[in-house]
C-alpha positions as YAML, in Angstrom:
chain: A
units: angstrom
residues:
- id: 1
  name: MET
  ca: [0.24, 0.05, 0.01]
- id: 2
  name: LYS
  ca: [2.95, 2.38, 1.43]
- id: 3
  name: GLY
  ca: [4.69, 2.06, -2.61]
- id: 4
  name: ARG
  ca: [1.68, 2.66, -4.79]
- id: 5
  name: VAL
  ca: [0.95, 5.74, -2.47]
- id: 6
  name: SER
  ca: [4.61, 6.67, -2.90]
- id: 7
  name: ALA
  ca: [4.53, 6.41, -6.44]
- id: 8
  name: LEU
  ca: [1.46, 8.20, -6.85]
- id: 9
  name: LEU
  ca: [2.69, 11.08, -5.23]
- id: 10
  name: ALA
  ca: [5.91, 10.67, -7.75]
- id: 11
  name: ALA
  ca: [3.64, 11.04, -10.60]
- id: 12
  name: LEU
  ca: [1.71, 13.88, -8.99]
- id: 13
  name: VAL
  ca: [4.94, 15.82, -8.79]
- id: 14
  name: LEU
  ca: [6.32, 14.61, -11.96]
- id: 15
  name: THR
  ca: [3.16, 16.37, -13.43]
- id: 16
  name: LEU
  ca: [2.90, 19.70, -11.17]
- id: 17
  name: VAL
  ca: [6.66, 20.52, -12.25]
- id: 18
  name: PRO
  ca: [6.41, 21.36, -16.11]
- id: 19
  name: LEU
  ca: [3.29, 23.28, -15.10]
- id: 20
  name: ALA
  ca: [5.25, 25.45, -12.65]
- id: 21
  name: THR
  ca: [7.22, 26.06, -15.15]
- id: 22
  name: ALA
  ca: [5.29, 27.18, -17.92]
- id: 23
  name: ALA
  ca: [3.85, 29.31, -15.16]
- id: 24
  name: SER
  ca: [6.96, 30.87, -14.40]
- id: 25
  name: GLY
  ca: [7.72, 31.15, -17.79]
- id: 26
  name: ALA
  ca: [4.51, 33.03, -18.37]
- id: 27
  name: ASP
  ca: [5.06, 35.97, -16.18]
- id: 28
  name: GLY
  ca: [7.67, 37.54, -18.61]
- id: 29
  name: PRO
  ca: [8.47, 37.46, -22.51]
- id: 30
  name: ALA
  ca: [10.57, 34.34, -23.11]
- id: 31
  name: VAL
  ca: [12.29, 33.23, -27.02]
- id: 32
  name: ARG
  ca: [13.08, 30.03, -28.09]
- id: 33
  name: LEU
  ca: [14.92, 28.71, -31.10]
- id: 34
  name: SER
  ca: [14.75, 25.55, -33.13]
- id: 35
  name: ALA
  ca: [18.33, 25.15, -33.31]
- id: 36
  name: SER
  ca: [21.21, 26.64, -30.92]
- id: 37
  name: GLN
  ca: [24.05, 26.76, -34.00]
- id: 38
  name: ALA
  ca: [23.43, 27.68, -37.57]
- id: 39
  name: GLY
  ca: [26.08, 28.75, -40.16]
- id: 40
  name: THR
  ca: [25.67, 31.88, -42.69]
- id: 41
  name: GLY
  ca: [23.38, 31.43, -44.89]
- id: 42
  name: GLY
  ca: [20.81, 29.17, -42.93]
- id: 43
  name: SER
  ca: [17.91, 29.89, -40.63]
- id: 44
  name: VAL
  ca: [16.64, 29.89, -37.47]
- id: 45
  name: THR
  ca: [12.86, 29.35, -36.32]
- id: 46
  name: VAL
  ca: [12.07, 32.09, -33.84]
- id: 47
  name: SER
  ca: [8.98, 31.29, -31.25]
- id: 48
  name: GLY
  ca: [8.05, 33.79, -28.12]
- id: 49
  name: SER
  ca: [5.65, 34.09, -25.93]
- id: 50
  name: GLY
  ca: [4.10, 36.15, -23.02]
- id: 51
  name: TRP
  ca: [4.70, 39.06, -25.12]
- id: 52
  name: ARG
  ca: [1.72, 41.75, -24.75]
- id: 53
  name: ALA
  ca: [-1.14, 40.74, -27.72]
- id: 54
  name: ARG
  ca: [-1.15, 42.21, -30.72]
- id: 55
  name: THR
  ca: [2.39, 44.11, -30.52]
- id: 56
  name: LEU
  ca: [4.90, 44.71, -33.32]
- id: 57
  name: VAL
  ca: [8.54, 43.12, -32.15]
- id: 58
  name: MET
  ca: [11.76, 43.56, -34.24]
- id: 59
  name: ILE
  ca: [14.03, 40.13, -34.10]
- id: 60
  name: LEU
  ca: [17.89, 40.89, -34.83]
- id: 61
  name: VAL
  ca: [20.95, 38.44, -34.62]
- id: 62
  name: CYS
  ca: [23.22, 40.33, -32.78]
- id: 63
  name: GLY
  ca: [27.24, 40.02, -31.22]
- id: 64
  name: GLN
  ca: [28.93, 41.05, -28.33]
- id: 65
  name: ALA
  ca: [25.97, 40.15, -26.56]
- id: 66
  name: SER
  ca: [24.48, 37.41, -23.52]
- id: 67
  name: PRO
  ca: [20.82, 36.75, -21.99]
- id: 68
  name: SER
  ca: [22.06, 38.26, -18.61]
- id: 69
  name: ARG
  ca: [24.04, 41.52, -19.70]
- id: 70
  name: GLY
  ca: [21.84, 42.16, -22.79]
- id: 71
  name: VAL
  ca: [22.99, 43.60, -25.96]
- id: 72
  name: ILE
  ca: [26.47, 45.55, -24.86]
- id: 73
  name: GLY
  ca: [26.72, 47.73, -28.33]
- id: 74
  name: GLY
  ca: [22.60, 48.72, -28.66]
- id: 75
  name: THR
  ca: [21.61, 47.67, -32.51]
- id: 76
  name: ASN
  ca: [24.71, 48.84, -34.06]
- id: 77
  name: SER
  ca: [26.01, 45.15, -32.93]
- id: 78
  name: CYS
  ca: [23.18, 43.60, -34.96]
- id: 79
  name: ALA
  ca: [22.97, 43.00, -38.25]
- id: 80
  name: ASN
  ca: [19.93, 45.02, -38.70]
- id: 81
  name: ALA
  ca: [19.58, 44.73, -42.78]
- id: 82
  name: ASP
  ca: [18.62, 41.03, -42.35]
- id: 83
  name: GLY
  ca: [16.46, 41.63, -39.06]
- id: 84
  name: ARG
  ca: [12.68, 40.48, -39.33]
- id: 85
  name: ALA
  ca: [9.55, 42.19, -37.85]
- id: 86
  name: VAL
  ca: [6.13, 40.17, -36.44]
- id: 87
  name: THR
  ca: [3.24, 41.44, -34.69]
- id: 88
  name: THR
  ca: [2.13, 38.84, -31.55]
- id: 89
  name: ASP
  ca: [-1.31, 37.01, -31.48]
- id: 90
  name: ASP
  ca: [-4.16, 37.70, -29.23]
- id: 91
  name: ARG
  ca: [-2.43, 35.37, -26.86]
- id: 92
  name: GLY
  ca: [0.95, 37.37, -27.00]
- id: 93
  name: ALA
  ca: [2.90, 34.59, -28.82]
- id: 94
  name: PHE
  ca: [4.47, 34.67, -32.28]
- id: 95
  name: ARG
  ca: [6.66, 32.43, -34.15]
- id: 96
  name: ARG
  ca: [9.11, 33.68, -37.20]
- id: 97
  name: SER
  ca: [11.78, 32.29, -39.22]
- id: 98
  name: LEU
  ca: [14.91, 34.59, -39.33]
- id: 99
  name: PRO
  ca: [17.95, 34.26, -41.84]
- id: 100
  name: VAL
  ca: [21.35, 33.57, -40.01]
- id: 101
  name: SER
  ca: [24.26, 36.78, -40.95]
- id: 102
  name: GLU
  ca: [27.21, 37.83, -39.63]
- id: 103
  name: PRO
  ca: [26.70, 40.48, -36.88]
- id: 104
  name: PRO
  ca: [29.21, 43.11, -37.42]
- id: 105
  name: VAL
  ca: [31.00, 42.77, -34.26]
- id: 106
  name: PRO
  ca: [32.61, 39.53, -32.81]
- id: 107
  name: CYS
  ca: [30.05, 36.66, -30.44]
- id: 108
  name: PRO
  ca: [28.95, 35.19, -28.65]
- id: 109
  name: CYS
  ca: [25.63, 35.95, -30.07]
- id: 110
  name: VAL
  ca: [22.33, 36.15, -29.46]
- id: 111
  name: VAL
  ca: [19.26, 36.34, -31.12]
- id: 112
  name: HIS
  ca: [17.43, 39.54, -30.22]
- id: 113
  name: VAL
  ca: [13.69, 40.51, -29.99]
- id: 114
  name: ALA
  ca: [12.45, 43.57, -28.79]
- id: 115
  name: THR
  ca: [9.19, 45.76, -29.06]
- id: 116
  name: VAL
  ca: [8.99, 48.43, -31.56]
- id: 117
  name: THR
  ca: [6.02, 50.37, -30.45]
- id: 118
  name: GLY
  ca: [4.50, 50.89, -26.58]
- id: 119
  name: ALA
  ca: [6.06, 50.11, -23.48]
- id: 120
  name: SER
  ca: [9.88, 48.53, -24.00]
- id: 121
  name: ALA
  ca: [10.48, 44.58, -23.42]
- id: 122
  name: GLN
  ca: [12.87, 42.41, -25.07]
- id: 123
  name: ALA
  ca: [14.53, 39.24, -24.41]
- id: 124
  name: ASP
  ca: [17.01, 37.25, -25.92]
- id: 125
  name: ALA
  ca: [18.25, 33.64, -26.49]
- id: 126
  name: VAL
  ca: [21.66, 32.21, -27.33]
- id: 127
  name: LEU
  ca: [22.52, 31.45, -30.79]
- id: 128
  name: GLU
  ca: [26.39, 30.31, -32.21]
- id: 129
  name: VAL
  ca: [26.88, 31.41, -35.29]
- id: 130
  name: ALA
  ca: [29.15, 29.23, -37.27]
- id: 131
  name: GLY
  ca: [32.60, 30.48, -38.67]
- id: 132
  name: HIS
  ca: [32.55, 33.65, -37.26]
- id: 133
  name: ALA
  ca: [34.82, 35.46, -34.68]
- id: 134
  name: VAL
  ca: [34.28, 35.18, -31.16]
- id: 135
  name: ARG
  ca: [35.66, 37.02, -28.49]
- id: 136
  name: PRO
  ca: [34.94, 37.88, -24.40]
- id: 137
  name: LEU
  ca: [32.43, 40.36, -23.34]
- id: 138
  name: PRO
  ca: [34.47, 43.34, -21.24]
- id: 139
  name: PRO
  ca: [34.58, 42.95, -17.88]
- id: 140
  name: GLN
  ca: [31.40, 44.35, -15.50]
- id: 141
  name: SER
  ca: [31.81, 46.81, -12.95]
- id: 142
  name: SER
  ca: [29.40, 45.66, -10.09]
- id: 143
  name: ALA
  ca: [30.83, 48.17, -7.21]
- id: 144
  name: GLY
  ca: [28.63, 51.33, -9.17]
- id: 145
  name: ARG
  ca: [24.90, 51.09, -10.64]
- id: 146
  name: LEU
  ca: [22.68, 54.01, -11.78]
- id: 147
  name: ALA
  ca: [19.03, 54.58, -11.45]
- id: 148
  name: VAL
  ca: [16.87, 57.30, -12.74]
- id: 149
  name: LEU
  ca: [14.97, 58.66, -9.64]
- id: 150
  name: THR
  ca: [13.24, 61.29, -11.64]
- id: 151
  name: ASP
  ca: [11.17, 61.90, -14.78]
- id: 152
  name: THR
  ca: [12.31, 62.85, -17.93]
- id: 153
  name: ARG
  ca: [11.51, 65.93, -19.69]
- id: 154
  name: PHE
  ca: [12.26, 67.81, -22.38]
- id: 155
  name: GLU
  ca: [14.30, 71.29, -22.16]
- id: 156
  name: GLY
  ca: [14.00, 74.12, -25.05]
- id: 157
  name: GLY
  ca: [11.82, 74.85, -27.76]
- id: 158
  name: ASP
  ca: [11.51, 75.71, -31.33]
- id: 159
  name: GLY
  ca: [12.53, 79.23, -33.61]
- id: 160
  name: LEU
  ca: [11.72, 80.36, -36.53]
- id: 161
  name: LEU
  ca: [14.00, 78.48, -38.48]
- id: 162
  name: THR
  ca: [12.44, 75.40, -37.30]
- id: 163
  name: TRP
  ca: [8.51, 76.27, -38.73]
- id: 164
  name: PHE
  ca: [10.63, 76.68, -42.37]
- id: 165
  name: GLY
  ca: [12.60, 73.01, -41.95]
- id: 166
  name: ALA
  ca: [15.63, 73.43, -39.50]
- id: 167
  name: PRO
  ca: [16.73, 70.32, -36.89]
- id: 168
  name: PRO
  ca: [14.18, 70.44, -34.54]
- id: 169
  name: SER
  ca: [16.24, 69.88, -30.98]
- id: 170
  name: ARG
  ca: [15.47, 69.48, -27.58]
- id: 171
  name: THR
  ca: [18.00, 68.86, -24.32]
- id: 172
  name: LEU
  ca: [16.91, 65.50, -22.47]
- id: 173
  name: VAL
  ca: [17.10, 66.02, -18.16]
- id: 174
  name: PHE
  ca: [16.61, 63.48, -15.90]
- id: 175
  name: THR
  ca: [18.18, 62.54, -12.69]
- id: 176
  name: VAL
  ca: [20.11, 59.57, -11.68]
- id: 177
  name: GLY
  ca: [21.25, 57.88, -8.37]
- id: 178
  name: ASN
  ca: [24.03, 55.55, -7.65]
- id: 179
  name: VAL
  ca: [22.84, 52.93, -5.83]
- id: 180
  name: GLY
  ca: [25.94, 50.81, -5.75]
- id: 181
  name: SER
  ca: [29.01, 50.53, -3.55]
- id: 182
  name: GLY
  ca: [31.34, 52.23, -5.71]
- id: 183
  name: PRO
  ca: [31.74, 55.28, -7.90]
- id: 184
  name: VAL
  ca: [30.44, 55.42, -11.47]
- id: 185
  name: GLU
  ca: [32.92, 57.41, -13.36]
- id: 186
  name: ASP
  ca: [31.83, 59.41, -16.76]
- id: 187
  name: PRO
  ca: [28.94, 56.93, -17.44]
- id: 188
  name: VAL
  ca: [28.25, 56.84, -21.12]
- id: 189
  name: PHE
  ca: [24.62, 56.92, -22.14]
- id: 190
  name: GLN
  ca: [22.61, 55.69, -25.45]
- id: 191
  name: VAL
  ca: [20.08, 57.59, -26.98]
- id: 192
  name: GLY
  ca: [17.93, 56.96, -29.59]
- id: 193
  name: THR
  ca: [15.01, 58.44, -31.39]
- id: 194
  name: ALA
  ca: [12.24, 56.00, -33.03]
- id: 195
  name: HIS
  ca: [9.68, 57.12, -35.35]
- id: 196
  name: GLY
  ca: [6.40, 55.08, -35.93]
- id: 197
  name: VAL
  ca: [7.21, 51.73, -36.34]
- id: 198
  name: PHE
  ca: [10.92, 51.99, -36.87]
- id: 199
  name: ALA
  ca: [13.73, 50.73, -34.55]
- id: 200
  name: PRO
  ca: [15.51, 53.66, -32.67]
- id: 201
  name: GLN
  ca: [19.10, 55.01, -34.32]
- id: 202
  name: TRP
  ca: [21.36, 54.87, -30.96]
- id: 203
  name: ASP
  ca: [23.60, 57.30, -30.46]
- id: 204
  name: GLU
  ca: [26.27, 57.41, -27.85]
- id: 205
  name: GLN
  ca: [26.82, 60.65, -25.37]
- id: 206
  name: GLN
  ca: [29.05, 60.74, -22.66]
- id: 207
  name: TYR
  ca: [28.54, 62.18, -19.40]
- id: 208
  name: HIS
  ca: [31.64, 63.60, -17.83]
- id: 209
  name: GLY
  ca: [32.09, 63.71, -13.92]
- id: 210
  name: THR
  ca: [31.95, 61.03, -11.17]
- id: 211
  name: VAL
  ca: [29.18, 59.77, -9.14]
- id: 212
  name: GLY
  ca: [29.60, 58.45, -5.85]
- id: 213
  name: PRO
  ca: [28.42, 55.73, -3.99]
- id: 214
  name: GLY
  ca: [24.37, 57.31, -2.70]
- id: 215
  name: GLY
  ca: [25.10, 60.38, -4.98]
- id: 216
  name: LYS
  ca: [22.51, 61.86, -7.47]
- id: 217
  name: ALA
  ca: [23.62, 63.52, -10.86]
- id: 218
  name: ARG
  ca: [21.67, 65.83, -12.99]
- id: 219
  name: ILE
  ca: [21.64, 64.20, -16.68]
- id: 220
  name: GLU
  ca: [21.67, 66.55, -19.66]
- id: 221
  name: LEU
  ca: [21.40, 64.77, -23.25]
- id: 222
  name: PRO
  ca: [21.15, 66.83, -26.41]
- id: 223
  name: VAL
  ca: [18.61, 65.55, -28.61]
- id: 224
  name: GLU
  ca: [18.09, 66.53, -32.64]
- id: 225
  name: LEU
  ca: [16.25, 65.02, -35.14]
- id: 226
  name: THR
  ca: [16.87, 65.49, -39.41]
- id: 227
  name: ALA
  ca: [15.54, 68.49, -40.74]
- id: 228
  name: GLY
  ca: [12.09, 68.69, -41.86]
- id: 229
  name: ALA
  ca: [10.97, 65.70, -39.54]
- id: 230
  name: HIS
  ca: [7.61, 65.48, -37.98]
- id: 231
  name: GLY
  ca: [4.86, 63.67, -35.77]
- id: 232
  name: ASP
  ca: [5.21, 61.30, -33.42]
- id: 233
  name: TYR
  ca: [8.67, 60.42, -32.11]
- id: 234
  name: THR
  ca: [9.73, 58.76, -29.25]
- id: 235
  name: VAL
  ca: [13.27, 59.37, -27.47]
- id: 236
  name: SER
  ca: [14.55, 56.33, -25.17]
- id: 237
  name: VAL
  ca: [17.76, 56.15, -22.92]
- id: 238
  name: ARG
  ca: [20.02, 53.34, -22.70]
- id: 239
  name: TYR
  ca: [22.56, 52.48, -19.99]
- id: 240
  name: GLY
  ca: [24.28, 49.24, -19.21]
- id: 241
  name: GLY
  ca: [22.49, 47.29, -22.03]
- id: 242
  name: LYS
  ca: [19.02, 48.52, -20.68]
- id: 243
  name: VAL
  ca: [16.49, 51.43, -21.30]
- id: 244
  name: ILE
  ca: [16.23, 53.52, -18.18]
- id: 245
  name: ALA
  ca: [13.97, 56.11, -19.06]
- id: 246
  name: GLU
  ca: [11.73, 56.92, -22.41]
- id: 247
  name: GLN
  ca: [10.15, 60.27, -23.61]
- id: 248
  name: PRO
  ca: [7.59, 60.93, -25.77]
- id: 249
  name: TRP
  ca: [8.09, 63.91, -28.75]
- id: 250
  name: GLY
  ca: [5.61, 65.33, -30.72]
- id: 251
  name: VAL
  ca: [7.06, 67.28, -33.11]
- id: 252
  name: GLY
  ca: [4.87, 70.08, -35.66]
- id: 253
  name: ARG
  ca: [4.91, 70.01, -39.16]
- id: 254
  name: PRO
  ca: [7.18, 73.09, -40.87]
- id: 255
  name: TRP
  ca: [4.45, 74.96, -42.58]
- id: 256
  name: GLY
  ca: [7.11, 77.08, -43.90]
- id: 257
  name: VAL
  ca: [8.21, 74.89, -46.05]
- id: 258
  name: THR
  ca: [5.04, 74.19, -47.41]
- id: 259
  name: LEU
  ca: [4.21, 77.92, -47.99]
- id: 260
  name: PHE
  ca: [7.30, 78.39, -49.70]
- id: 261
  name: TRP
  ca: [6.13, 75.81, -52.01]
- id: 262
  name: LEU
  ca: [3.42, 77.44, -52.56]
- id: 263
  name: LEU
  ca: [4.24, 80.73, -53.27]
- id: 264
  name: LEU
  ca: [7.05, 79.41, -55.86]
- id: 265
  name: CYS
  ca: [4.18, 77.39, -57.77]
- id: 266
  name: VAL
  ca: [2.30, 80.57, -57.99]
- id: 267
  name: VAL
  ca: [5.46, 83.39, -58.65]
- id: 268
  name: VAL
  ca: [7.29, 81.36, -60.82]
- id: 269
  name: PRO
  ca: [4.41, 80.75, -63.74]
- id: 270
  name: VAL
  ca: [3.11, 84.10, -63.51]
- id: 271
  name: GLY
  ca: [6.87, 85.31, -64.08]
- id: 272
  name: LEU
  ca: [7.62, 83.39, -67.29]
- id: 273
  name: PHE
  ca: [4.09, 84.26, -68.61]
- id: 274
  name: ARG
  ca: [4.96, 88.14, -68.37]
- id: 275
  name: VAL
  ca: [8.28, 87.58, -69.63]
- id: 276
  name: GLY
  ca: [7.21, 85.58, -72.36]
- id: 277
  name: MET
  ca: [4.44, 87.58, -73.31]
- id: 278
  name: ALA
  ca: [6.64, 90.70, -73.49]
- id: 279
  name: VAL
  ca: [9.16, 88.80, -76.15]
- id: 280
  name: VAL
  ca: [6.00, 88.01, -78.17]
- id: 281
  name: ASP
  ca: [4.90, 91.51, -78.39]
- id: 282
  name: ARG
  ca: [8.42, 92.19, -79.19]
- id: 283
  name: LEU
  ca: [9.27, 89.82, -82.07]
- id: 284
  name: ARG
  ca: [5.25, 90.06, -83.46]
- id: 285
  name: PRO
  ca: [5.59, 91.36, -87.25]
- id: 286
  name: ARG
  ca: [4.03, 95.13, -87.51]
- id: 287
  name: HIS
  ca: [1.91, 95.70, -90.33]
- id: 288
  name: PRO
  ca: [2.05, 99.13, -91.86]
- id: 289
  name: GLY
  ca: [-0.80, 101.57, -90.68]
- id: 290
  name: ALA
  ca: [-2.08, 99.13, -88.26]
- id: 291
  name: VAL
  ca: [-2.90, 100.84, -84.71]
- id: 292
  name: ARG
  ca: [-0.44, 99.54, -81.69]
- id: 293
  name: HIS
  ca: [-2.69, 99.05, -78.47]
- id: 294
  name: ARG
  ca: [-0.39, 99.13, -75.51]
- id: 295
  name: ARG
  ca: [-1.25, 97.63, -72.41]
- id: 296
  name: ALA
  ca: [-1.87, 98.82, -69.22]
- id: 297
  name: GLY
  ca: [-0.16, 96.32, -67.09]
- id: 298
  name: GLY
  ca: [3.17, 97.93, -67.34]
- id: 299
  name: PRO
  ca: [6.10, 99.74, -69.62]
- id: 300
  name: THR
  ca: [6.59, 98.29, -72.86]
- id: 301
  name: LEU
  ca: [10.29, 97.28, -73.84]
- id: 302
  name: ARG
  ca: [11.45, 98.91, -77.22]
- id: 303
  name: LEU
  ca: [14.07, 98.21, -79.24]
- id: 304
  name: PRO
  ca: [16.47, 100.83, -81.11]
- id: 305
  name: ARG
  ca: [16.64, 101.43, -84.65]
- id: 306
  name: LEU
  ca: [19.05, 100.22, -86.85]
- id: 307
  name: GLY
  ca: [18.44, 101.92, -89.85]
- id: 308
  name: PRO
  ca: [18.45, 105.82, -91.09]
- id: 309
  name: ARG
  ca: [15.33, 107.96, -90.04]
- id: 310
  name: LEU
  ca: [13.29, 108.35, -93.05]
- id: 311
  name: PRO
  ca: [11.19, 111.72, -92.95]
- id: 312
  name: GLU
  ca: [7.61, 111.47, -92.66]
- id: 313
  name: PRO
  ca: [5.14, 111.92, -95.37]
- id: 314
  name: ALA
  ca: [3.30, 115.15, -94.99]
- id: 315
  name: PRO
  ca: [-0.53, 115.05, -94.74]
- id: 316
  name: PRO
  ca: [-2.55, 114.99, -97.66]
- id: 317
  name: THR
  ca: [-3.82, 118.27, -98.43]
- id: 318
  name: ALA
  ca: [-7.25, 118.60, -100.78]
- id: 319
  name: PRO
  ca: [-6.69, 119.81, -104.01]
- id: 320
  name: ALA
  ca: [-7.34, 123.22, -105.23]
- id: 321
  name: LEU
  ca: [-10.62, 123.84, -108.33]
- id: 322
  name: PRO
  ca: [-8.65, 125.50, -111.02]
- id: 323
  name: TRP
  ca: [-12.23, 125.93, -112.83]
- id: 324
  name: PHE
  ca: [-14.11, 128.09, -110.01]
- id: 325
  name: ALA
  ca: [-12.94, 131.84, -109.12]
- id: 326
  name: PRO
  ca: [-12.29, 132.48, -104.94]
- id: 327
  name: ASP
  ca: [-15.92, 134.28, -105.00]
- id: 328
  name: SER
  ca: [-17.79, 131.30, -106.68]
- id: 329
  name: ALA
  ca: [-16.37, 127.96, -105.01]
- id: 330
  name: PRO
  ca: [-19.41, 125.75, -104.36]
- id: 331
  name: GLY
  ca: [-21.10, 126.65, -101.64]
- id: 332
  name: ASP
  ca: [-20.94, 130.49, -101.76]
- id: 333
  name: PRO
  ca: [-22.65, 131.85, -99.35]
- id: 334
  name: ALA
  ca: [-24.22, 134.40, -102.10]
- id: 335
  name: GLY
  ca: [-25.73, 131.33, -103.19]
- id: 336
  name: ARG
  ca: [-23.89, 131.53, -106.87]
- id: 337
  name: ARG
  ca: [-23.63, 128.51, -108.86]
- id: 338
  name: SER
  ca: [-22.68, 129.78, -112.47]
- id: 339
  name: ALA
  ca: [-22.07, 133.00, -114.24]
- id: 340
  name: PRO
  ca: [-24.81, 134.58, -115.92]
- id: 341
  name: HIS
  ca: [-25.38, 134.24, -119.66]
- id: 342
  name: GLU
  ca: [-26.77, 136.71, -122.66]
- id: 343
  name: ASP
  ca: [-29.96, 134.51, -122.96]
- id: 344
  name: SER
  ca: [-30.75, 134.97, -119.63]
- id: 345
  name: PRO
  ca: [-33.94, 136.50, -119.17]
- id: 346
  name: PRO
  ca: [-34.16, 139.74, -117.81]
- id: 347
  name: GLY
  ca: [-34.99, 140.15, -113.90]
- id: 348
  name: PRO
  ca: [-37.68, 141.29, -112.08]
- id: 349
  name: PRO
  ca: [-38.47, 145.13, -112.57]
- id: 350
  name: SER
  ca: [-36.97, 147.18, -109.77]
- id: 351
  name: PRO
  ca: [-39.28, 148.39, -106.84]
- id: 352
  name: ALA
  ca: [-37.65, 151.99, -107.44]
- id: 353
  name: ASP
  ca: [-39.30, 151.71, -111.11]
- id: 354
  name: PRO
  ca: [-42.95, 149.81, -111.31]
- id: 355
  name: ALA
  ca: [-43.52, 151.25, -114.74]
- id: 356
  name: GLY
  ca: [-40.68, 149.10, -116.79]
- id: 357
  name: PRO
  ca: [-38.01, 150.52, -118.76]
- id: 358
  name: ALA
  ca: [-38.82, 153.60, -121.18]
- id: 359
  name: THR
  ca: [-39.90, 152.87, -124.51]
- id: 360
  name: ASP
  ca: [-39.23, 156.09, -125.91]
- id: 361
  name: ALA
  ca: [-35.87, 156.61, -124.63]
- id: 362
  name: GLY
  ca: [-33.77, 154.40, -126.38]
- id: 363
  name: PRO
  ca: [-32.54, 151.33, -125.55]
- id: 364
  name: ALA
  ca: [-31.62, 150.80, -121.75]
- id: 365
  name: PRO
  ca: [-27.38, 150.24, -121.83]
- id: 366
  name: SER
  ca: [-26.46, 146.71, -121.31]
- id: 367
  name: THR
  ca: [-25.63, 145.79, -117.99]
- id: 368
  name: THR
  ca: [-24.77, 142.11, -118.70]
- id: 369
  name: ARG
  ca: [-21.06, 141.47, -117.61]
- id: 370
  name: ALA
  ca: [-18.99, 139.13, -120.12]
- id: 371
  name: THR
  ca: [-18.85, 135.54, -119.04]
- id: 372
  name: PRO
  ca: [-15.10, 134.75, -118.12]
- id: 373
  name: THR
  ca: [-13.94, 132.29, -119.89]
- id: 374
  name: PRO
  ca: [-12.55, 129.11, -117.89]
- id: 375
  name: PRO
  ca: [-9.03, 128.22, -118.29]
- id: 376
  name: THR
  ca: [-8.13, 125.20, -120.43]
- id: 377
  name: ARG
  ca: [-6.46, 122.38, -118.50]
- id: 378
  name: LYS
  ca: [-3.12, 121.30, -119.62]
- id: 379
  name: GLY
  ca: [-3.51, 117.60, -120.24]
- id: 380
  name: ARG
  ca: [-0.83, 115.38, -119.14]
- id: 381
  name: THR
  ca: [2.07, 113.98, -121.74]
...
């Protein structure tokens, strides 16, 4: 009877141990590889569990790293060109094939998995890259250890040039404290800026000074983006291979650049149109006697005359009528149209002599004037 009870207890223990191990592994993100060793050009299958649901993660092969210390050199020690991205499912798990390539630094190497958006989370799995150089990791100083004591904040602002596309810049300020037993001299921080789903680009910045045991220091790290940058950015600070601070940064759009291009698209066509119309107006052929209309929009360009200037013709005058006398031309106020003739009937009697001319006195003197002979117009030969 006692033997059966012991056998049942042993079976129960063997059943509960894997469940406990799985429960402990589900407390944080974990990474597993289909093979712990692979050569360049091959591939391994990376499986993950315990991650946040529907989260985008980046998978990289990194050198100079270990699961306990992380990636010491940051993403500069990883084969970024052959990295892969995957989104976790509703249970926080994923499965992705990763090509194996040599990292830019010697091994020991790991498969580094880190979240791209949201809260920072990362996990590493050991991978031996066959044929790649191997060097020991640098010694780790355990005497001093820095921790962030205050929230991070930005100092500084944008100027007028930033509105026209100049690089936005800020100063990331936070306070760290030495919680170790030894001093920390000239600590090196890594500052990375990430935009959207892209991985952060890390830049090393060194703090010049010594933080003693139990001491505090105010850290100021300059951060600058590229020219014309706009949108939502995330600035992260990493020390000792771990992210110790993150700060979101919303950058406004440089509307001055947009205004400049709009003005350029309007002013340049208008200027070219005005110049073209002036050239066409000057090169257009002129017809004699045509009236030239000048536009009121601006002055008209005139080219100098190259040939001799010809005399202007005299204005035409009305020809004289040679067969009319000056006092008998058409339209005379006296109303005369032609000279009198001999066979013209006598005019009416004068009011001073109502009886008419005397018959016995003889013939009255003739009052008929001689008709002038019109001059003969000479013909042209």
